[in-house]
Structure formats: structure tokens, C-alpha cells
Amino acid sequence: MQELEAQKKELEKTVAELSLRTVELEEAKIELALLREQLGFKEANPELETLAAEVIGQDPSSLVRYLIIDRGAQDGIRSGMPVISSHGLVGRISDVGTEWSKVLLLTDPSSAVNAIVQRSRATGVVVGRTGHSLLMRYIAQGESVEKDDIIITSGLGGNFPKELVIGQVTQVHQSDVEMFQEAEIRSAVDLSRLEMVMVILNFTPIEFETE
């Protein structure tokens, strides 16, 4: 009986070790897939110099939308730099420490990105809203914007490079008595599940002086 009990404990230990190894292999597989996505994006956009970063913190509140990444001033990160994933625009750097940075997400109510409808070239401004959603405002009446249209950055204002994917139109709001149309946008990136991002290093936002 003692020998059988010892064998049982040894088998249980082996099963636990194999289970742990299985988890480690699955995590390695997921990380490899993420790295391949980033590599594919860099190969498709050779003009962008990017630095990979790991998400190490998230905003737990419902008011401010930000991430904390494991790259900072010592890695060449500066405030205002755009942050992307392989699927599209994430936000911009808002605060920088020596070894960390804070990323203000597109969905933050203070976020605003000049944008364009890829199909019709209609312009507007994509702003964040409470509830993790986006809204494209100031689309002139008469301009064409439809459900499923792809929205990209226009480059106007000098805060973001041109042609970064923002998201897709889910609903259009029109009114004959309003000067502008509005469109609800679904972000191209699942901002709540990000594990890795890329910071664009070779783009310097333009700061306009105000009198």
C-alpha cells in the first residue's frame, strides 16, 4: 500500500508538471502568433519605424482610457508618439517615464483624431466616448458615409500619420436640420484585450503655437 501511495504521488506530480508545460507551450504559441502579426505589419509598412512594447497595466476606471507599456524614455519614447497594433490605431503616448509610458486610447473622451472615409474621402473627426465606443463627427451633409465603411487617419492636424486604420462604421446619424452627419465607429482593435502594441518612432507630431 505504501508503495502504491508513493507511485500515486509520483504520477500526480508528473501530471501537474505536464499540465504546466502544456500551458507554457500554449502561451509561447500565442506570443509567437502576436510577433508574426507585428512582423507582417512591419513588412507591409516599411516606412514606419516601430518599437514593440508589452502592455503591463490598464486603467481600471470607466472615465479615463489608458494603457501602461514597458517602454519609456530610455527606449526613445516621447510624448505624442502614435501607438498602433497590427490591426490599427490604438492611441498616443501621453506620459513618459524612464522605463514605462502611458498610452491614451482612442476611446478616451479627450481623444480626437482627424479622419477620412476611405471609400468616399469624406472627412471628419473621430472622438472617444464613455462606453468604449467611437464617434465620427463633423461629416458634412451631402458627403457619402455608409455602414461598413472603413475609417482611416487623414493626417490633417499633424498628430497622426496618414492611412492608419481606425475602424468601421456601424451606424450613421443624419438629420435634415443639422449641419453635419455623425457616424458610430467600431474600433479595428479590441482595446480591452491588448497584450502587445507598437510605438511609431519616426513620426513627430506637429505642435501648433497658439497666440
PDB file of N, CA, C and O in Angstrom, residues 23-33:
ATOM      1  N   VAL A  23       0.535  24.509 -20.602  1.00  0.00           N
ATOM      2  CA  VAL A  23       0.167  25.927 -20.506  1.00  0.00           C
ATOM      3  C   VAL A  23       1.284  26.805 -21.063  1.00  0.00           C
ATOM      4  O   VAL A  23       1.052  27.760 -21.807  1.00  0.00           O
ATOM      5  N   GLU A  24       2.531  26.491 -20.712  1.00  0.00           N
ATOM      6  CA  GLU A  24       3.677  27.271 -21.183  1.00  0.00           C
ATOM      7  C   GLU A  24       3.799  27.207 -22.708  1.00  0.00           C
ATOM      8  O   GLU A  24       4.073  28.214 -23.358  1.00  0.00           O
ATOM      9  N   LEU A  25       3.582  26.022 -23.264  1.00  0.00           N
ATOM     10  CA  LEU A  25       3.646  25.875 -24.714  1.00  0.00           C
ATOM     11  C   LEU A  25       2.538  26.659 -25.407  1.00  0.00           C
ATOM     12  O   LEU A  25       2.753  27.260 -26.466  1.00  0.00           O
ATOM     13  N   GLU A  26       1.344  26.667 -24.819  1.00  0.00           N
ATOM     14  CA  GLU A  26       0.221  27.409 -25.398  1.00  0.00           C
ATOM     15  C   GLU A  26       0.496  28.903 -25.370  1.00  0.00           C
ATOM     16  O   GLU A  26       0.210  29.629 -26.335  1.00  0.00           O
ATOM     17  N   GLU A  27       1.072  29.392 -24.251  1.00  0.00           N
ATOM     18  CA  GLU A  27       1.424  30.808 -24.154  1.00  0.00           C
ATOM     19  C   GLU A  27       2.494  31.170 -25.181  1.00  0.00           C
ATOM     20  O   GLU A  27       2.436  32.236 -25.801  1.00  0.00           O
ATOM     21  N   ALA A  28       3.474  30.293 -25.359  1.00  0.00           N
ATOM     22  CA  ALA A  28       4.524  30.537 -26.355  1.00  0.00           C
ATOM     23  C   ALA A  28       3.934  30.588 -27.760  1.00  0.00           C
ATOM     24  O   ALA A  28       4.338  31.399 -28.595  1.00  0.00           O
ATOM     25  N   LYS A  29       2.956  29.727 -28.021  1.00  0.00           N
ATOM     26  CA  LYS A  29       2.285  29.701 -29.321  1.00  0.00           C
ATOM     27  C   LYS A  29       1.550  31.014 -29.569  1.00  0.00           C
ATOM     28  O   LYS A  29       1.616  31.581 -30.670  1.00  0.00           O
ATOM     29  N   ILE A  30       0.838  31.527 -28.546  1.00  0.00           N
ATOM     30  CA  ILE A  30       0.098  32.784 -28.677  1.00  0.00           C
ATOM     31  C   ILE A  30       1.058  33.945 -28.887  1.00  0.00           C
ATOM     32  O   ILE A  30       0.828  34.821 -29.740  1.00  0.00           O
ATOM     33  N   GLU A  31       2.145  33.969 -28.118  1.00  0.00           N
ATOM     34  CA  GLU A  31       3.125  35.049 -28.252  1.00  0.00           C
ATOM     35  C   GLU A  31       3.761  35.035 -29.640  1.00  0.00           C
ATOM     36  O   GLU A  31       3.981  36.096 -30.243  1.00  0.00           O
ATOM     37  N   LEU A  32       4.038  33.855 -30.163  1.00  0.00           N
ATOM     38  CA  LEU A  32       4.609  33.740 -31.497  1.00  0.00           C
ATOM     39  C   LEU A  32       3.646  34.282 -32.552  1.00  0.00           C
ATOM     40  O   LEU A  32       4.060  34.964 -33.498  1.00  0.00           O
ATOM     41  N   ALA A  33       2.355  33.989 -32.383  1.00  0.00           N
ATOM     42  CA  ALA A  33       1.345  34.489 -33.322  1.00  0.00           C
ATOM     43  C   ALA A  33       1.301  36.018 -33.297  1.00  0.00           C
ATOM     44  O   ALA A  33       1.188  36.669 -34.348  1.00  0.00           O
TER      45      ALA A  33
END
